Amino acid sequence: MIRRVLRRLGEMPLWLVVIGAASVFTFGVYVTVVWPAFQMAPITPEGRAHPYTAVENTGRLIYFREGCWYCHTQQVRPVAADRALGPPALPGDYYYDVPQPMGTERTGPDLFHVGSRIPSYIWLKDHLVNPQKEVPGSVMPSYSYLSVGDQDALVRYLLSLR
Amino acid sequence: MAMRYITWSLIWVAILMGVGLVASAQFFWPELWRGIPYMSFGRLRPVHSQGILYGWLSLAMIGGWLYILPRLTRSPLYRPDIARRALFVWNLALVFGMLGVMAGLTQGYEYGDWLWPSDILFVIALFTLAYQLVQSVRMRREQTVYVSIWYMLGTLVWFSGVYLIGNTPLFSGMNQMNVNWFIGHSIVGLWFTTGILALAYYLFPKVFGQPIWSHRLSLIGFWFIGTFYIQNGPHHLLFSPMMYWLQSWSIVASIFLFIPVWAVLANFWGSVRGRWQAVSTEPSARWLLTGWAFYFLTCLQGPLQALRSVNAYTHFSHWVVGHAHLALLGFASAFLYAAIYYIVPHVAHRPLFSRRLAAVHYWLYLVGTSFMVIDLTAAGLIQGAIWRTGLPFIASVIELQPYWVLRSWTGILVLAGQLIMTYNVWRTFHPARVARPLGAASAE
């Protein structure tokens, strides 16, 4: 029986292979993209989510433009390593975020609740301009090249992450 | 036509490995590019990561397809001018994408970092190429269809879907993260893996002079990869607020991948068995064996780190960076080097310029890549350990200093090997010292 199925498989005409490939693909997309999208449709803002002010939003876009998110995550998980980082992320936390800021690597610390951990505007701004001075041993690049307005917006965005 | 793609891939890979090296210096020399926005780490990283995917791996792989396809179909390529134009558009997309992110134009989306004009150019190039390749298959003279053609057609179907869905700007929040990893994982799984396996299924029998072990096994592999790779994406989101069932299911789908991987490995082993002498006669043989080993390791590590208990420890750490280099610099690049070292003498109708240089490249690459992966994996384990202790975060940064320095050294080895290879290929086409541009003399 299995042998027969396998022989048939090998004799498939190419057009059937293409249709088959497209079918298993569509099935996979349905299970892992479409169905979850429906399930996530009713998500509403919760946790730290709040509509960004104009300045915060400018700062948020700078956060992406400068690629801060390649070194910083914004995602607290319910695991031992994240215990000191505040309450774990909820789906609604990201309600206002396009692009999403979750990140994939922690060369630097998680910034999900950085606004409550470091509520100081002055420290955040000084650190942005000269990280090595504020935290010896840091490898974060200096963002002294940003305009004063950009630095202000970025820090206000960070402060809004609470 | 194959050589044009390969030439461009060799140009891009040297530049982009250089970019990776420069970016890695950030980690022990943060002052290096102080005050220069274009060279800041957050802008260079997507040049390196996306660039390697689309500039090096994709172009070399398509070059390989364009070489094997006429031989498998026993008929010339359908309208070679399409491939030439597609290459132009592809390069345009690359240049725009890279200069764009350096200037601060980004989609803020890992593995989809470059701005939309470059997406559109890629789609145009991809679809016209797909049309050309499908037409070439349809006009084949050889009636027996070898499994490489299955893999190539499957790859074109899958990746077109992946690219279009993955770059759709319709999603936000959690949903976007899900789609992000749908494309992030599938670029590797359903573009590079399946596309490069198409080449490997051609090269193993040719280089080792023995057919693959079982045609049926290769077909089983094909259907399992197609069905389960696409469902792996959410395993990048373990412990996130994503639905728990989806995380769990993606773990199951990751484990399922053991089946096609071992089918592929066993099959290739069938060609190698008893034919080890090829290693001393054919430069690409050792690359095939190395690619085999790296594929094995990548696909052992992948499902392992998709387990919740392991993931809680390794996620967000440099372990992940190590895995990415094991897969793309290890498995994918080794097979592509095998393809290039095989194709170049055949197209040039001359033996390779220097076998000794090819061997030097091989050892530089092998030592560089192995130590890079070991180094990053160890660094990741250290980060994971420190984060659990509750020490201040900076402890994990300071602890990693020696690992970052070593990482850059391994990068220098890999880049040096790459430059040697480029020289070797160039001299194969230009044995006497004639000053002509690299692509010009290639026998199309």
Coordinates of C-alpha atoms in Angstrom, one line a residue:
Chain A
M1 CA 0.0 0.0 0.0
I2 CA 2.7 2.5 1.1
R3 CA 4.8 1.4 -1.8
R4 CA 2.0 2.0 -4.2
V5 CA 1.5 5.5 -2.8
L6 CA 5.1 6.2 -3.2
R7 CA 5.3 5.0 -6.7
R8 CA 2.3 7.2 -7.6
L9 CA 4.0 10.1 -5.9
G10 CA 7.1 9.7 -8.1
E11 CA 5.0 9.6 -11.3
M12 CA 3.1 12.8 -10.6
P13 CA 3.0 15.1 -13.6
L14 CA 4.7 18.4 -13.0
W15 CA 1.6 20.5 -13.0
L16 CA 0.2 18.4 -10.2
V17 CA 3.4 18.9 -8.3
V18 CA 3.0 22.6 -8.6
I19 CA -0.6 22.5 -7.5
G20 CA 0.3 20.2 -4.7
A21 CA 3.0 22.5 -3.5
A22 CA 0.7 25.4 -3.6
S23 CA -1.9 23.4 -1.7
V24 CA 0.3 22.4 1.2
F25 CA 1.5 26.0 1.3
T26 CA -2.0 27.4 1.4
F27 CA -2.9 25.0 4.2
G28 CA 0.2 26.2 6.2
V29 CA -0.7 29.8 5.7
Y30 CA -4.2 29.2 6.8
V31 CA -3.2 27.5 10.0
T32 CA -0.4 29.8 11.0
V33 CA -1.4 33.2 9.5
V34 CA -5.1 33.5 8.6
W35 CA -6.7 31.6 11.5
P36 CA -4.5 33.4 14.1
A37 CA -5.4 36.7 12.4
F38 CA -9.0 36.1 13.0
Q39 CA -8.4 35.0 16.5
M40 CA -6.4 38.1 17.2
A41 CA -8.9 40.5 15.7
P42 CA -10.8 41.3 19.0
I43 CA -7.6 42.4 20.8
T44 CA -8.1 45.7 22.5
P45 CA -5.5 48.1 24.2
E46 CA -4.4 46.9 27.6
G47 CA -1.3 47.2 29.8
R48 CA 1.1 49.8 28.7
A49 CA -0.7 50.6 25.4
H50 CA -1.7 54.2 25.0
P51 CA -2.2 56.4 21.9
Y52 CA 1.2 58.1 21.2
T53 CA 1.3 61.9 21.2
A54 CA 2.7 63.5 18.1
V55 CA 6.2 63.9 19.7
E56 CA 6.2 60.4 21.1
N57 CA 5.3 59.1 17.7
T58 CA 8.1 61.0 16.1
G59 CA 10.4 59.4 18.7
R60 CA 9.0 56.0 18.0
L61 CA 9.8 56.3 14.3
I62 CA 13.3 57.4 15.1
Y63 CA 13.6 54.3 17.3
F64 CA 13.1 52.3 14.2
R65 CA 15.1 54.5 11.8
E66 CA 18.2 54.2 14.0
G67 CA 17.7 50.5 14.5
C68 CA 17.6 50.6 18.3
W69 CA 15.5 47.5 18.1
Y70 CA 18.3 45.3 16.7
C71 CA 19.9 45.6 20.2
H72 CA 16.9 46.1 22.4
T73 CA 13.7 44.1 22.9
Q74 CA 10.4 45.3 24.1
Q75 CA 8.9 42.1 25.3
V76 CA 8.9 40.8 28.8
R77 CA 8.4 37.0 29.0
P78 CA 7.1 34.9 31.9
V79 CA 10.5 33.3 32.4
A80 CA 13.2 33.4 35.1
A81 CA 15.5 35.6 33.1
D82 CA 12.9 38.4 32.8
R83 CA 11.7 38.5 36.4
A84 CA 13.3 41.9 37.1
L85 CA 11.8 43.5 34.0
G86 CA 8.2 44.1 35.1
P87 CA 4.9 42.5 34.2
P88 CA 5.0 40.2 31.2
A89 CA 3.7 41.4 27.9
L90 CA 0.0 41.1 27.0
P91 CA -1.4 41.0 23.4
G92 CA -3.0 44.4 23.8
D93 CA 0.3 46.0 24.9
Y94 CA 1.2 46.4 21.3
Y95 CA -2.2 47.7 20.1
Y96 CA -0.8 51.0 18.8
D97 CA 2.5 49.6 17.4
V98 CA 3.2 49.5 13.7
P99 CA 5.9 48.4 13.2
Q100 CA 5.9 46.2 16.2
P101 CA 8.9 46.8 18.5
M102 CA 9.3 43.4 20.1
G103 CA 12.8 42.8 18.8
T104 CA 14.8 39.6 18.7
E105 CA 18.1 40.3 20.5
R106 CA 19.2 41.7 23.8
T107 CA 22.6 43.2 23.3
G108 CA 21.2 45.9 25.5
P109 CA 18.4 45.6 28.2
D110 CA 14.7 45.1 27.4
L111 CA 13.0 48.5 27.1
F112 CA 9.4 47.3 27.5
H113 CA 8.9 49.3 30.8
V114 CA 12.0 51.5 30.5
G115 CA 9.9 54.6 31.3
S116 CA 9.1 53.3 34.8
R117 CA 12.5 51.8 35.4
I118 CA 14.4 55.0 34.4
P119 CA 11.9 57.9 34.7
S120 CA 14.6 60.6 34.4
Y121 CA 14.5 62.7 31.2
I122 CA 18.0 64.0 31.9
W123 CA 19.7 60.6 32.4
L124 CA 18.1 59.1 29.3
K125 CA 19.2 62.1 27.2
D126 CA 22.7 62.1 28.6
H127 CA 23.0 58.4 28.1
L128 CA 21.8 58.7 24.5
V129 CA 24.6 61.2 23.7
N130 CA 27.3 59.4 25.6
P131 CA 26.4 55.9 26.8
Q132 CA 30.0 55.0 27.9
K133 CA 30.1 58.0 30.2
E134 CA 26.8 57.0 32.0
V135 CA 27.5 53.3 32.0
P136 CA 31.2 52.3 31.8
G137 CA 31.6 49.2 29.7
S138 CA 28.6 49.9 27.5
V139 CA 28.8 49.2 23.8
M140 CA 25.8 51.2 22.8
P141 CA 26.6 53.7 20.0
S142 CA 26.5 57.4 20.8
Y143 CA 23.6 59.2 19.2
S144 CA 25.2 62.6 19.4
Y145 CA 24.6 63.0 15.7
L146 CA 20.8 63.2 16.2
S147 CA 19.4 66.8 16.2
V148 CA 18.3 68.1 19.6
G149 CA 14.7 67.8 18.5
D150 CA 15.2 64.2 17.5
Q151 CA 16.8 63.4 20.8
D152 CA 14.0 65.1 22.7
A153 CA 11.4 63.1 20.7
L154 CA 13.2 59.8 21.3
V155 CA 13.5 60.3 25.0
R156 CA 9.9 61.2 25.3
Y157 CA 9.0 58.0 23.5
L158 CA 11.2 56.0 25.9
L159 CA 9.5 57.8 28.9
S160 CA 6.1 56.8 27.5
L161 CA 7.1 53.1 27.7
R162 CA 5.6 52.3 31.1
Chain B
M1 CA 24.0 33.6 -18.0
A2 CA 24.7 31.6 -14.9
M3 CA 28.1 33.2 -14.6
R4 CA 26.7 36.7 -14.6
Y5 CA 24.6 35.9 -11.5
I6 CA 27.6 34.2 -9.8
T7 CA 29.9 37.1 -10.6
W8 CA 27.5 39.6 -9.1
S9 CA 27.0 37.4 -6.0
L10 CA 30.8 37.3 -5.6
I11 CA 31.0 41.1 -5.8
W12 CA 28.2 41.5 -3.2
V13 CA 29.4 38.9 -0.8
A14 CA 32.8 40.5 -0.4
I15 CA 31.2 43.9 0.2
L16 CA 28.6 42.5 2.6
M17 CA 31.0 40.4 4.7
G18 CA 33.0 43.6 5.0
V19 CA 30.0 45.4 6.2
G20 CA 29.4 42.6 8.8
L21 CA 33.0 42.9 9.9
V22 CA 32.8 46.7 10.3
A23 CA 29.5 46.4 12.2
S24 CA 31.0 43.8 14.5
A25 CA 33.8 46.2 15.5
Q26 CA 31.1 48.2 17.3
F27 CA 31.1 45.7 20.1
F28 CA 34.6 46.4 21.3
W29 CA 35.2 49.8 19.7
P30 CA 31.9 51.7 20.2
E31 CA 33.6 55.0 19.4
L32 CA 34.7 53.9 15.9
W33 CA 32.1 55.7 13.8
R34 CA 30.9 58.2 16.4
G35 CA 29.0 61.0 14.8
I36 CA 28.5 59.3 11.4
P37 CA 24.9 58.3 11.2
Y38 CA 25.3 56.1 8.1
M39 CA 27.8 53.9 9.9
S40 CA 25.8 53.5 13.1
F41 CA 25.2 49.8 14.1
G42 CA 21.5 50.0 13.8
R43 CA 21.8 51.1 10.2
L44 CA 24.6 48.7 9.2
R45 CA 23.0 45.6 10.5
P46 CA 20.2 45.4 8.0
V47 CA 22.6 46.1 5.2
H48 CA 24.6 43.0 6.2
S49 CA 21.7 40.7 7.1
Q50 CA 19.3 41.5 4.2
G51 CA 22.2 42.0 1.9
I52 CA 23.7 38.6 2.5
L53 CA 20.3 37.1 1.9
Y54 CA 19.4 38.8 -1.4
G55 CA 22.9 39.9 -2.7
W56 CA 25.0 36.8 -2.0
L57 CA 22.8 33.7 -1.3
S58 CA 20.0 34.5 -3.7
L59 CA 22.1 35.5 -6.7
A60 CA 24.5 32.6 -6.3
M61 CA 21.6 30.2 -6.0
I62 CA 19.8 31.5 -9.0
G63 CA 23.1 31.4 -10.9
G64 CA 23.3 27.7 -10.0
W65 CA 19.7 27.1 -11.2
L66 CA 20.5 28.7 -14.5
Y67 CA 23.4 26.4 -14.9
I68 CA 21.8 23.1 -13.9
L69 CA 18.4 23.7 -15.6
P70 CA 19.5 23.5 -19.3
R71 CA 21.4 20.3 -18.4
L72 CA 18.5 18.7 -16.6
T73 CA 16.1 19.6 -19.4
R74 CA 18.6 19.0 -22.2
S75 CA 17.4 22.2 -23.9
P76 CA 18.5 25.8 -23.8
L77 CA 17.1 28.3 -21.4
Y78 CA 13.9 30.0 -22.5
R79 CA 14.8 33.6 -23.5
P80 CA 18.0 34.3 -21.6
D81 CA 17.4 38.0 -22.0
I82 CA 14.8 37.7 -19.2
A83 CA 17.4 36.6 -16.7
R84 CA 19.7 39.4 -17.8
R85 CA 17.1 42.0 -17.2
A86 CA 15.9 40.4 -14.0
L87 CA 19.5 40.6 -12.7
F88 CA 19.6 44.3 -13.5
V89 CA 16.3 44.9 -11.6
W90 CA 17.5 42.7 -8.7
N91 CA 20.7 44.7 -8.4
L92 CA 18.8 47.9 -8.4
A93 CA 16.6 46.6 -5.6
L94 CA 19.8 45.8 -3.6
V95 CA 21.4 49.1 -4.1
F96 CA 18.3 51.0 -3.2
G97 CA 17.6 48.8 -0.2
M98 CA 21.1 49.1 1.2
L99 CA 21.7 52.8 0.6
G100 CA 18.1 53.4 1.9
V101 CA 18.6 51.8 5.3
M102 CA 21.9 53.6 5.7
A103 CA 20.1 56.8 5.0
G104 CA 17.4 55.9 7.5
L105 CA 14.7 54.5 5.3
T106 CA 13.4 51.4 6.9
Q107 CA 10.3 49.3 7.3
G108 CA 11.4 48.4 10.8
Y109 CA 10.8 44.8 10.2
E110 CA 13.4 42.1 10.6
Y111 CA 14.1 40.4 7.3
G112 CA 11.8 42.9 5.6
D113 CA 13.9 45.9 6.6
W114 CA 14.3 47.5 3.2
L115 CA 11.7 50.1 2.1
W116 CA 8.9 49.1 -0.3
P117 CA 10.4 50.3 -3.6
S118 CA 13.0 47.6 -3.2
D119 CA 10.2 45.0 -2.4
I120 CA 8.5 46.0 -5.7
L121 CA 11.7 45.6 -7.7
F122 CA 12.4 42.2 -6.1
V123 CA 8.9 41.0 -6.9
I124 CA 9.2 42.1 -10.5
A125 CA 12.6 40.3 -10.8
L126 CA 11.3 37.2 -9.0
F127 CA 8.2 36.8 -11.1
T128 CA 9.8 37.4 -14.4
L129 CA 12.6 34.9 -13.5
A130 CA 9.9 32.4 -12.3
Y131 CA 8.2 32.8 -15.7
Q132 CA 11.4 32.2 -17.5
L133 CA 12.3 29.1 -15.5
V134 CA 8.8 27.6 -15.7
Q135 CA 8.8 28.1 -19.5
S136 CA 12.2 26.5 -19.7
V137 CA 10.9 23.5 -17.9
R138 CA 7.8 23.3 -20.1
M139 CA 10.0 23.3 -23.2
R140 CA 12.3 20.5 -22.0
R141 CA 13.5 17.8 -24.3
E142 CA 14.3 15.4 -21.5
Q143 CA 11.2 13.6 -20.4
T144 CA 12.4 12.2 -17.1
V145 CA 12.0 14.9 -14.5
Y146 CA 14.8 14.9 -11.9
V147 CA 14.0 15.9 -8.3
S148 CA 16.0 19.1 -8.6
I149 CA 13.3 20.4 -10.9
W150 CA 10.6 19.6 -8.3
Y151 CA 12.5 21.5 -5.7
M152 CA 13.1 24.5 -8.0
L153 CA 9.5 24.7 -9.0
G154 CA 8.3 24.2 -5.4
T155 CA 10.7 26.9 -4.3
L156 CA 9.3 29.4 -6.8
V157 CA 5.7 28.7 -5.8
W158 CA 6.5 28.9 -2.1
F159 CA 8.7 31.9 -2.0
S160 CA 6.5 33.9 -4.2
G161 CA 3.7 33.4 -1.7
V162 CA 6.0 34.0 1.3
Y163 CA 7.4 37.2 -0.1
L164 CA 4.0 38.6 -1.1
I165 CA 2.2 37.7 2.2
G166 CA 5.2 38.6 4.4
N167 CA 5.6 42.1 3.0
T168 CA 1.9 43.0 3.1
P169 CA 1.5 46.1 5.1
L170 CA -1.9 45.1 6.5
F171 CA -1.0 43.8 9.9
S172 CA -0.2 45.5 13.2
G173 CA 0.9 44.6 16.8
M174 CA 1.0 40.9 17.6
N175 CA -0.4 40.0 14.3
Q176 CA 2.5 41.7 12.5
M177 CA 5.0 39.9 14.7
N178 CA 3.4 36.6 13.6
V179 CA 3.6 37.6 9.9
N180 CA 7.2 38.9 10.4
W181 CA 8.3 35.4 11.6
F182 CA 6.3 33.7 8.9
I183 CA 8.5 35.5 6.3
G184 CA 11.6 35.5 8.5
H185 CA 11.6 31.8 8.9
S186 CA 10.4 30.9 5.5
I187 CA 13.0 32.8 3.6
V188 CA 15.5 30.3 5.0
G189 CA 13.2 27.3 4.8
L190 CA 11.4 27.7 1.5
W191 CA 13.8 29.8 -0.4
F192 CA 17.4 28.9 0.6
T193 CA 16.9 25.4 1.9
T194 CA 14.7 24.1 -0.9
G195 CA 16.4 26.2 -3.6
I196 CA 19.9 25.1 -2.5
L197 CA 18.8 21.5 -2.1
A198 CA 17.8 21.6 -5.8
L199 CA 21.5 22.4 -6.5
A200 CA 22.8 19.8 -4.0
Y201 CA 20.7 17.0 -5.5
Y202 CA 22.4 17.8 -8.8
L203 CA 25.9 18.2 -7.4
F204 CA 26.2 15.2 -5.1
P205 CA 25.7 12.6 -7.9
K206 CA 27.9 14.5 -10.3
V207 CA 30.8 15.2 -8.0
F208 CA 30.9 11.8 -6.3
G209 CA 29.9 9.9 -9.5
Q210 CA 27.1 7.9 -7.9
P211 CA 23.4 8.4 -8.1
I212 CA 21.4 9.5 -5.1
W213 CA 20.3 6.6 -2.9
S214 CA 16.6 6.8 -3.4
H215 CA 14.4 8.9 -5.6
R216 CA 11.4 8.1 -3.5
L217 CA 13.0 9.3 -0.3
S218 CA 13.8 12.6 -2.0
L219 CA 10.1 13.0 -2.8
I220 CA 9.1 12.3 0.7
G221 CA 11.5 14.9 1.8
F222 CA 10.0 17.4 -0.7
W223 CA 6.4 17.0 0.6
F224 CA 7.4 17.1 4.3
I225 CA 9.5 20.2 3.8
G226 CA 6.7 21.9 1.9
T227 CA 4.1 21.0 4.4
F228 CA 5.8 21.7 7.7
Y229 CA 8.5 24.4 7.1
I230 CA 5.8 27.0 6.4
Q231 CA 4.3 26.3 9.8
N232 CA 7.5 26.9 11.8
G233 CA 7.4 30.7 12.1
P234 CA 5.7 31.1 15.4
H235 CA 8.4 29.1 17.2
H236 CA 10.3 32.4 17.1
L237 CA 7.6 33.7 19.5
L238 CA 7.7 31.3 22.4
F239 CA 6.7 32.9 25.7
S240 CA 5.4 36.0 23.8
P241 CA 1.7 36.9 24.2
M242 CA 1.0 35.0 21.0
M243 CA -1.7 32.3 21.4
Y244 CA -0.4 29.3 23.3
W245 CA -1.8 26.8 20.8
L246 CA 0.0 28.4 18.0
Q247 CA 3.3 28.4 19.8
S248 CA 2.8 24.7 20.7
W249 CA 1.8 23.8 17.2
S250 CA 4.9 25.4 15.7
I251 CA 7.1 23.4 18.0
V252 CA 5.4 20.2 16.8
A253 CA 5.9 21.4 13.2
S254 CA 9.6 22.0 14.0
I255 CA 10.1 18.5 15.3
F256 CA 8.4 17.1 12.2
L257 CA 11.3 18.6 10.1
F258 CA 13.6 15.8 11.4
I259 CA 11.9 13.6 8.8
P260 CA 12.8 15.5 5.6
V261 CA 16.2 16.5 6.9
W262 CA 17.2 13.0 7.6
A263 CA 15.7 11.9 4.3
V264 CA 17.9 14.4 2.5
L265 CA 21.0 13.6 4.5
A266 CA 20.6 9.8 3.9
N267 CA 20.1 10.4 0.3
F268 CA 23.2 12.4 -0.2
W269 CA 25.1 9.9 1.8
G270 CA 24.1 7.4 -0.8
S271 CA 26.2 9.3 -3.4
V272 CA 29.1 9.8 -1.1
R273 CA 29.4 6.2 0.2
G274 CA 32.6 4.5 -1.0
R275 CA 33.6 7.5 -3.2
W276 CA 35.7 9.4 -0.8
Q277 CA 38.5 9.7 -3.3
A278 CA 36.5 12.5 -5.0
V279 CA 37.7 14.8 -2.2
S280 CA 41.2 14.7 -3.7
T281 CA 40.2 15.1 -7.3
E282 CA 37.3 17.6 -7.2
P283 CA 37.5 20.9 -5.3
S284 CA 33.8 21.1 -4.7
A285 CA 33.6 17.7 -3.0
R286 CA 34.9 18.9 0.3
W287 CA 32.4 21.8 0.2
L288 CA 29.6 19.4 -0.3
L289 CA 30.7 17.3 2.7
T290 CA 31.0 20.4 4.8
G291 CA 27.6 21.6 3.7
W292 CA 26.2 18.2 4.6
A293 CA 27.7 18.4 8.1
F294 CA 26.5 22.0 8.7
Y295 CA 23.0 21.1 7.4
F296 CA 22.9 18.3 9.9
L297 CA 24.0 20.5 12.8
T298 CA 21.7 23.4 11.8
C299 CA 18.7 21.0 11.7
L300 CA 19.6 19.4 15.0
Q301 CA 20.0 22.7 16.7
G302 CA 16.9 24.3 15.2
P303 CA 14.2 22.0 16.6
L304 CA 16.2 21.8 19.9
Q305 CA 16.1 25.5 20.5
A306 CA 12.4 25.5 19.5
L307 CA 11.7 23.5 22.7
R308 CA 10.3 25.8 25.5
S309 CA 12.8 24.8 28.1
V310 CA 15.8 25.5 25.8
N311 CA 14.3 28.6 24.3
A312 CA 13.7 30.2 27.8
Y313 CA 17.5 30.1 28.1
T314 CA 18.8 30.9 24.6
H315 CA 16.2 33.3 23.2
F316 CA 17.3 36.9 22.7
S317 CA 21.0 35.9 23.2
H318 CA 23.9 35.6 20.8
W319 CA 23.1 31.9 20.5
V320 CA 20.5 33.0 17.9
V321 CA 23.1 34.9 16.0
G322 CA 25.3 31.8 16.1
H323 CA 22.4 29.7 14.7
A324 CA 21.9 32.1 11.9
H325 CA 25.5 31.9 10.9
L326 CA 25.5 28.2 11.2
A327 CA 22.6 28.0 8.8
L328 CA 23.5 30.6 6.2
L329 CA 27.3 30.9 6.4
G330 CA 27.6 27.2 7.3
F331 CA 25.0 25.1 5.4
A332 CA 23.8 27.5 2.6
S333 CA 27.1 29.1 1.7
A334 CA 29.1 25.8 1.8
F335 CA 26.7 24.3 -0.8
L336 CA 26.9 27.5 -2.9
Y337 CA 30.7 27.4 -2.8
A338 CA 30.5 23.8 -3.9
A339 CA 28.2 24.9 -6.8
I340 CA 30.5 27.8 -7.8
Y341 CA 33.7 25.7 -7.7
Y342 CA 31.9 23.1 -9.8
I343 CA 30.4 25.5 -12.3
V344 CA 33.3 27.8 -12.9
P345 CA 35.6 25.3 -14.6
H346 CA 32.7 23.9 -16.6
V347 CA 31.8 27.3 -18.0
A348 CA 35.3 28.5 -18.5
H349 CA 36.3 25.1 -20.2
R350 CA 39.5 25.2 -18.2
P351 CA 40.5 23.7 -14.9
L352 CA 40.4 26.0 -11.8
F353 CA 43.2 28.5 -11.8
S354 CA 44.7 27.2 -8.5
R355 CA 43.7 24.2 -6.4
R356 CA 46.0 25.3 -3.7
L357 CA 44.2 28.7 -3.3
A358 CA 40.9 26.8 -3.3
A359 CA 42.2 24.7 -0.4
V360 CA 43.4 27.8 1.4
H361 CA 39.9 29.3 1.0
Y362 CA 38.4 26.2 2.3
W363 CA 40.4 26.1 5.5
L364 CA 40.1 29.8 6.2
Y365 CA 36.3 29.4 5.8
L366 CA 36.1 26.2 7.9
V367 CA 38.1 27.5 10.8
G368 CA 36.5 30.9 10.6
T369 CA 32.9 29.7 10.4
S370 CA 33.3 26.9 13.1
F371 CA 34.9 29.3 15.6
M372 CA 32.4 32.0 14.8
V373 CA 29.5 29.7 15.6
I374 CA 31.1 28.2 18.7
D375 CA 32.1 31.6 19.9
L376 CA 28.6 33.1 19.5
T377 CA 26.9 30.0 21.0
A378 CA 29.1 30.1 24.0
A379 CA 28.5 33.9 24.3
G380 CA 24.7 33.2 24.2
L381 CA 24.9 30.6 26.9
I382 CA 26.8 33.0 29.1
Q383 CA 24.2 35.8 28.5
G384 CA 21.4 33.3 29.3
A385 CA 23.1 32.4 32.6
I386 CA 23.8 36.0 33.7
W387 CA 20.3 37.1 32.9
R388 CA 18.9 34.5 35.3
T389 CA 21.1 35.6 38.2
G390 CA 19.6 39.0 38.4
L391 CA 22.9 40.8 38.1
P392 CA 22.8 44.3 36.6
F393 CA 22.5 44.0 32.8
I394 CA 25.9 45.5 32.1
A395 CA 27.5 42.4 33.6
S396 CA 26.4 40.4 30.5
V397 CA 27.9 43.1 28.3
I398 CA 31.3 43.2 30.0
E399 CA 31.5 39.4 30.1
L400 CA 31.1 39.2 26.4
Q401 CA 34.0 41.4 25.4
P402 CA 36.5 38.6 24.6
Y403 CA 33.9 36.8 22.6
W404 CA 33.1 39.8 20.5
V405 CA 36.8 40.3 19.7
L406 CA 37.2 36.7 18.7
R407 CA 34.0 36.9 16.6
S408 CA 35.6 39.7 14.5
W409 CA 38.8 37.7 14.0
T410 CA 36.8 34.7 12.7
G411 CA 35.1 37.2 10.4
I412 CA 38.4 38.3 9.1
L413 CA 39.3 34.7 8.2
V414 CA 36.1 34.1 6.4
L415 CA 36.4 37.4 4.4
A416 CA 40.1 36.7 3.6
G417 CA 39.0 33.3 2.2
Q418 CA 36.3 34.9 0.2
L419 CA 38.7 37.4 -1.4
I420 CA 41.0 34.5 -2.3
M421 CA 38.1 32.7 -4.0
T422 CA 37.1 35.7 -6.0
Y423 CA 40.7 36.1 -7.2
N424 CA 40.8 32.4 -8.1
V425 CA 37.6 32.6 -10.1
W426 CA 38.8 35.7 -11.9
R427 CA 42.1 34.1 -12.8
T428 CA 40.3 31.0 -14.1
F429 CA 38.6 33.2 -16.6
H430 CA 41.6 35.4 -17.2
P431 CA 44.7 33.1 -17.2
A432 CA 46.9 35.6 -18.9
R433 CA 47.0 39.0 -17.3
V434 CA 44.6 40.8 -19.6
A435 CA 42.8 43.8 -18.1
R436 CA 39.2 43.1 -18.8
P437 CA 36.2 43.5 -16.6
L438 CA 35.3 40.4 -14.7
G439 CA 31.9 39.5 -16.2
A440 CA 32.9 40.3 -19.8
A441 CA 34.6 37.1 -20.9
S442 CA 32.2 34.6 -19.3
A443 CA 30.9 32.1 -21.7
E444 CA 27.2 32.6 -21.5

